[in-house]
Amino acid sequence: MTKEEIIASGLLELYVTGSLTAQEIETVEDAIKRDPSLVDEIETIEASFIHLSETVGTPVSETNWHRIKAEIKRIRPLHSSQSDIGRNWGAMTGWAAAILCFAGVFWMIKQNNDLRQDLRHSNTQNSILKETVESNGVEFAEVTSLLNMIRSKDFKAINLPGNVSVSPTAYATVYFNEKTMEAYIDAKGLPVPPEGKVYQVWSLKMDPLTPRSIGLLESFAATESKFFKIENIPTPEAFGITLEPEGGSESPSLDQLYTLGTVTP
């Protein structure tokens, strides 16, 4: 912390009264080593407290006044005359009032520091929330634009139901554009692949059966929308999705065929 930050934080006042934690004391003393001029600030604070203790004598509530008197009466002086007690009574009450005043000052400083901490925390949380909202807004806009595009007459929706023997609840949809030979795969109905595995999409000719790999659904778990774009698709008669080792396979693992659907004319 800089000299100005140390002074503004109120740590020096708490340092003078011994109200800091060990870590805060170390922070203040490190700052003093770096900038010895802080010693002057500490001496000024000490002088202010002493002056306050000598001048404050009236702002004590009746309850606190009786409490102070009760505590003082418990003290048994070793050698003092009645006149000495009378002369010192004003000083003692001034000190007692100053102690109460110091307590109020320190409480206000602590409350101020706590409020600053809460404010910094709130600002941080607001920044995180703002970034999240902005990020979600961008993603929502992109998905909305994508949905408007694939719902156009240029795209044909091809349903890929699940393979009963492998994953009967799985499903996917291919939105295929015959003019551009590109497709969007909606893989929301596929389970997250296990570690070391990846979904591979195949374009199929049915007679004779000729599969051609057209892409991998990589970063599946991290892709929230589960929409994947695939380009340069050879003229297909069907689409299939299999689960393959990471990096994909040259030919489909038919025992891991999750979904399959034909392209209708």
Short mmCIF file of C-alpha atoms in Angstrom, two decimals:
data_model
loop_
_atom_site.label_atom_id
_atom_site.label_comp_id
_atom_site.label_asym_id
_atom_site.label_seq_id
_atom_site.Cartn_x
_atom_site.Cartn_y
_atom_site.Cartn_z
CA MET A 1 0.00 0.00 0.00
CA THR A 2 1.20 3.56 -0.73
CA LYS A 3 1.53 6.25 1.92
CA GLU A 4 -1.71 7.88 0.79
CA GLU A 5 -3.59 4.54 0.89
CA ILE A 6 -2.30 3.79 4.41
CA ILE A 7 -3.40 7.23 5.66
CA ALA A 8 -6.82 7.04 3.97
CA SER A 9 -7.51 3.51 5.24
CA GLY A 10 -7.55 4.49 8.93
CA LEU A 11 -4.97 1.83 9.77
CA LEU A 12 -2.65 4.36 11.45
CA GLU A 13 -5.31 5.34 14.02
CA LEU A 14 -5.90 1.68 14.86
CA TYR A 15 -2.12 1.10 14.96
CA VAL A 16 -1.71 3.81 17.59
CA THR A 17 -4.35 2.18 19.81
CA GLY A 18 -3.10 -1.39 19.26
CA SER A 19 -6.34 -2.51 17.63
CA LEU A 20 -4.88 -4.12 14.50
CA THR A 21 -4.38 -7.77 13.69
CA ALA A 22 -0.85 -9.15 13.39
CA GLN A 23 -1.10 -9.06 9.60
CA GLU A 24 -2.33 -5.44 9.58
CA ILE A 25 0.46 -4.41 11.99
CA GLU A 26 2.98 -5.98 9.62
CA THR A 27 1.42 -4.05 6.72
CA VAL A 28 1.74 -0.73 8.57
CA GLU A 29 5.32 -1.39 9.73
CA ASP A 30 6.39 -2.41 6.24
CA ALA A 31 4.93 0.86 4.96
CA ILE A 32 6.85 2.79 7.65
CA LYS A 33 10.09 1.10 6.56
CA ARG A 34 9.45 2.13 2.98
CA ASP A 35 8.39 5.69 3.91
CA PRO A 36 9.70 6.89 7.33
CA SER A 37 7.63 10.06 6.95
CA LEU A 38 4.68 7.96 8.19
CA VAL A 39 6.22 8.27 11.67
CA ASP A 40 5.25 11.96 11.61
CA GLU A 41 1.67 10.97 10.80
CA ILE A 42 1.63 8.54 13.75
CA GLU A 43 3.01 11.17 16.12
CA THR A 44 0.37 13.64 14.91
CA ILE A 45 -2.37 11.08 15.59
CA GLU A 46 -0.98 10.38 19.07
CA ALA A 47 -0.88 14.12 19.84
CA SER A 48 -4.46 14.50 18.64
CA PHE A 49 -5.64 11.68 20.92
CA ILE A 50 -3.84 13.17 23.92
CA HIS A 51 -5.31 16.61 23.23
CA LEU A 52 -8.76 15.06 22.87
CA SER A 53 -8.42 13.25 26.15
CA GLU A 54 -7.52 16.49 27.91
CA THR A 55 -10.35 18.55 26.45
CA VAL A 56 -13.29 16.13 26.30
CA GLY A 57 -15.21 15.90 29.53
CA THR A 58 -18.92 16.39 28.97
CA PRO A 59 -20.28 14.05 26.24
CA VAL A 60 -20.74 11.11 28.61
CA SER A 61 -24.17 9.58 29.11
CA GLU A 62 -25.50 9.16 32.62
CA THR A 63 -25.30 5.37 32.35
CA ASN A 64 -21.64 5.43 31.29
CA TRP A 65 -20.88 8.06 33.94
CA HIS A 66 -22.12 5.82 36.78
CA ARG A 67 -20.27 2.86 35.26
CA ILE A 68 -16.99 4.81 35.21
CA LYS A 69 -17.48 6.02 38.79
CA ALA A 70 -18.14 2.46 39.95
CA GLU A 71 -14.95 1.22 38.33
CA ILE A 72 -12.88 4.07 39.76
CA LYS A 73 -14.22 3.45 43.29
CA ARG A 74 -12.80 -0.06 43.16
CA ILE A 75 -9.25 1.38 42.97
CA ARG A 76 -7.48 1.65 46.33
CA PRO A 77 -4.76 4.37 46.19
CA LEU A 78 -1.56 3.53 48.13
CA HIS A 79 -0.75 7.11 49.20
CA SER A 80 -3.09 9.94 48.41
CA SER A 81 -4.84 12.68 50.28
CA GLN A 82 -8.43 13.79 49.86
CA SER A 83 -7.25 17.00 48.23
CA ASP A 84 -5.18 15.00 45.70
CA ILE A 85 -8.25 12.99 44.79
CA GLY A 86 -10.22 16.16 44.29
CA ARG A 87 -7.56 17.68 42.10
CA ASN A 88 -7.27 14.53 39.95
CA TRP A 89 -10.99 13.88 39.61
CA GLY A 90 -11.39 16.17 36.60
CA ALA A 91 -8.45 14.57 34.83
CA MET A 92 -9.82 11.07 35.47
CA THR A 93 -13.24 11.93 34.15
CA GLY A 94 -11.66 13.53 31.09
CA TRP A 95 -9.68 10.36 30.39
CA ALA A 96 -12.76 8.21 30.89
CA ALA A 97 -14.75 10.33 28.45
CA ALA A 98 -11.87 10.23 25.97
CA ILE A 99 -11.78 6.44 26.15
CA LEU A 100 -15.45 6.28 25.27
CA CYS A 101 -14.94 8.77 22.47
CA PHE A 102 -11.99 6.77 21.11
CA ALA A 103 -14.14 3.65 21.10
CA GLY A 104 -16.73 5.45 19.01
CA VAL A 105 -14.09 6.76 16.60
CA PHE A 106 -12.52 3.32 16.14
CA TRP A 107 -15.93 1.72 15.63
CA MET A 108 -16.71 4.28 12.91
CA ILE A 109 -13.35 3.65 11.23
CA LYS A 110 -13.96 -0.11 11.29
CA GLN A 111 -17.47 0.34 9.90
CA ASN A 112 -16.08 2.54 7.15
CA ASN A 113 -13.44 -0.06 6.23
CA ASP A 114 -16.06 -2.84 6.25
CA LEU A 115 -18.31 -0.72 4.03
CA ARG A 116 -15.46 -0.20 1.57
CA GLN A 117 -14.81 -3.93 1.48
CA ASP A 118 -18.51 -4.65 0.87
CA LEU A 119 -18.61 -2.02 -1.87
CA ARG A 120 -15.56 -3.50 -3.61
CA HIS A 121 -17.12 -6.96 -3.37
CA SER A 122 -20.43 -5.68 -4.78
CA ASN A 123 -18.65 -3.93 -7.66
CA THR A 124 -16.76 -7.12 -8.47
CA GLN A 125 -19.97 -9.18 -8.41
CA ASN A 126 -21.71 -6.61 -10.62
CA SER A 127 -18.86 -6.74 -13.15
CA ILE A 128 -19.01 -10.55 -13.28
CA LEU A 129 -22.81 -10.45 -13.68
CA LYS A 130 -22.53 -7.84 -16.43
CA GLU A 131 -19.98 -9.95 -18.34
CA THR A 132 -22.20 -13.02 -17.97
CA VAL A 133 -25.28 -11.19 -19.22
CA GLU A 134 -23.35 -9.72 -22.16
CA SER A 135 -21.88 -13.13 -23.04
CA ASN A 136 -25.28 -14.82 -22.84
CA GLY A 137 -26.76 -12.02 -24.91
CA VAL A 138 -24.23 -12.59 -27.70
CA GLU A 139 -24.80 -16.35 -27.64
CA PHE A 140 -28.58 -15.88 -27.64
CA ALA A 141 -28.33 -13.55 -30.64
CA GLU A 142 -26.16 -16.05 -32.51
CA VAL A 143 -28.51 -18.96 -31.79
CA THR A 144 -31.54 -16.88 -32.78
CA SER A 145 -29.86 -15.96 -36.07
CA LEU A 146 -28.96 -19.62 -36.67
CA LEU A 147 -32.52 -20.79 -36.00
CA ASN A 148 -33.94 -18.21 -38.40
CA MET A 149 -31.53 -19.43 -41.07
CA ILE A 150 -32.11 -23.17 -40.74
CA ARG A 151 -35.87 -22.63 -40.66
CA SER A 152 -35.70 -21.10 -44.11
CA LYS A 153 -36.75 -23.07 -47.22
CA ASP A 154 -33.08 -23.58 -48.17
CA PHE A 155 -32.58 -26.10 -45.35
CA LYS A 156 -34.16 -29.51 -45.07
CA ALA A 157 -34.64 -31.04 -41.61
CA ILE A 158 -33.61 -34.70 -41.39
CA ASN A 159 -34.46 -36.56 -38.20
CA LEU A 160 -31.96 -39.10 -36.87
CA PRO A 161 -33.69 -41.36 -34.30
CA GLY A 162 -31.65 -43.35 -31.78
CA ASN A 163 -30.37 -46.87 -32.34
CA VAL A 164 -32.47 -49.07 -30.05
CA SER A 165 -29.61 -51.51 -29.40
CA VAL A 166 -27.09 -48.78 -28.51
CA SER A 167 -28.92 -45.69 -27.16
CA PRO A 168 -32.69 -45.83 -27.66
CA THR A 169 -33.27 -42.38 -26.12
CA ALA A 170 -30.69 -40.63 -28.32
CA TYR A 171 -31.72 -38.47 -31.27
CA ALA A 172 -30.33 -35.73 -33.50
CA THR A 173 -31.45 -33.48 -36.33
CA VAL A 174 -29.50 -32.56 -39.45
CA TYR A 175 -30.41 -29.30 -41.21
CA PHE A 176 -29.06 -29.85 -44.73
CA ASN A 177 -28.69 -27.26 -47.49
CA GLU A 178 -28.50 -29.02 -50.86
CA LYS A 179 -27.40 -25.84 -52.66
CA THR A 180 -24.37 -25.08 -50.50
CA MET A 181 -23.76 -28.70 -49.41
CA GLU A 182 -23.48 -27.64 -45.79
CA ALA A 183 -25.36 -28.78 -42.72
CA TYR A 184 -25.99 -27.88 -39.10
CA ILE A 185 -26.16 -30.77 -36.65
CA ASP A 186 -28.48 -30.30 -33.66
CA ALA A 187 -26.98 -32.84 -31.24
CA LYS A 188 -28.93 -31.83 -28.15
CA GLY A 189 -30.39 -35.33 -27.93
CA LEU A 190 -27.02 -37.09 -27.68
CA PRO A 191 -25.46 -37.92 -24.31
CA VAL A 192 -22.12 -36.36 -23.43
CA PRO A 193 -19.44 -38.71 -24.80
CA PRO A 194 -17.12 -40.38 -22.29
CA GLU A 195 -13.54 -39.19 -21.92
CA GLY A 196 -11.38 -40.19 -24.87
CA LYS A 197 -14.37 -40.52 -27.20
CA VAL A 198 -15.91 -38.22 -29.84
CA TYR A 199 -19.02 -38.26 -32.03
CA GLN A 200 -18.30 -38.63 -35.75
CA VAL A 201 -20.84 -37.74 -38.47
CA TRP A 202 -21.10 -39.82 -41.65
CA SER A 203 -22.65 -39.20 -45.04
CA LEU A 204 -23.96 -42.51 -46.38
CA LYS A 205 -24.71 -43.98 -49.80
CA MET A 206 -27.09 -46.89 -49.26
CA ASP A 207 -26.50 -49.18 -52.25
CA PRO A 208 -23.84 -50.27 -51.92
CA LEU A 209 -23.37 -48.98 -48.35
CA THR A 210 -20.63 -46.37 -48.62
CA PRO A 211 -19.91 -44.23 -45.53
CA ARG A 212 -17.87 -41.03 -45.76
CA SER A 213 -16.76 -39.05 -42.71
CA ILE A 214 -17.89 -35.44 -42.85
CA GLY A 215 -16.83 -34.19 -39.43
CA LEU A 216 -16.39 -34.58 -35.68
CA LEU A 217 -18.58 -33.05 -32.98
CA GLU A 218 -15.62 -31.78 -30.97
CA SER A 219 -15.79 -29.87 -27.66
CA PHE A 220 -19.22 -31.42 -27.19
CA ALA A 221 -19.53 -30.84 -23.45
CA ALA A 222 -18.31 -27.22 -23.71
CA THR A 223 -20.70 -26.34 -26.56
CA GLU A 224 -23.85 -25.23 -24.75
CA SER A 225 -26.06 -24.88 -27.84
CA LYS A 226 -25.01 -28.34 -29.19
CA PHE A 227 -25.17 -26.94 -32.75
CA PHE A 228 -22.29 -27.95 -35.05
CA LYS A 229 -21.64 -26.75 -38.58
CA ILE A 230 -20.36 -29.16 -41.26
CA GLU A 231 -19.32 -28.18 -44.79
CA ASN A 232 -18.36 -29.84 -48.08
CA ILE A 233 -20.83 -32.69 -47.72
CA PRO A 234 -20.98 -35.22 -50.58
CA THR A 235 -24.49 -35.91 -51.86
CA PRO A 236 -25.97 -38.05 -49.06
CA GLU A 237 -28.73 -40.59 -48.96
CA ALA A 238 -28.53 -40.87 -45.18
CA PHE A 239 -26.72 -39.42 -42.17
CA GLY A 240 -25.35 -41.41 -39.25
CA ILE A 241 -23.55 -40.51 -36.02
CA THR A 242 -21.21 -42.96 -34.30
CA LEU A 243 -19.11 -42.81 -31.16
CA GLU A 244 -15.43 -43.15 -32.05
CA PRO A 245 -12.03 -42.88 -30.34
CA GLU A 246 -10.78 -39.33 -29.94
CA GLY A 247 -9.55 -38.05 -33.30
CA GLY A 248 -12.10 -40.09 -35.27
CA SER A 249 -11.97 -43.27 -37.34
CA GLU A 250 -11.53 -44.09 -41.04
CA SER A 251 -14.66 -46.24 -41.02
CA PRO A 252 -17.67 -46.14 -38.69
CA SER A 253 -17.93 -48.42 -35.66
CA LEU A 254 -21.37 -49.89 -36.39
CA ASP A 255 -21.65 -51.31 -32.87
CA GLN A 256 -21.46 -47.68 -31.67
CA LEU A 257 -24.01 -46.26 -34.15
CA TYR A 258 -26.07 -43.86 -32.02
CA THR A 259 -28.39 -42.29 -34.61
CA LEU A 260 -29.30 -42.86 -38.26
CA GLY A 261 -31.72 -41.13 -40.62
CA THR A 262 -32.39 -41.15 -44.37
CA VAL A 263 -32.67 -38.16 -46.66
CA THR A 264 -36.07 -38.10 -48.30
CA PRO A 265 -36.42 -36.59 -51.80
#
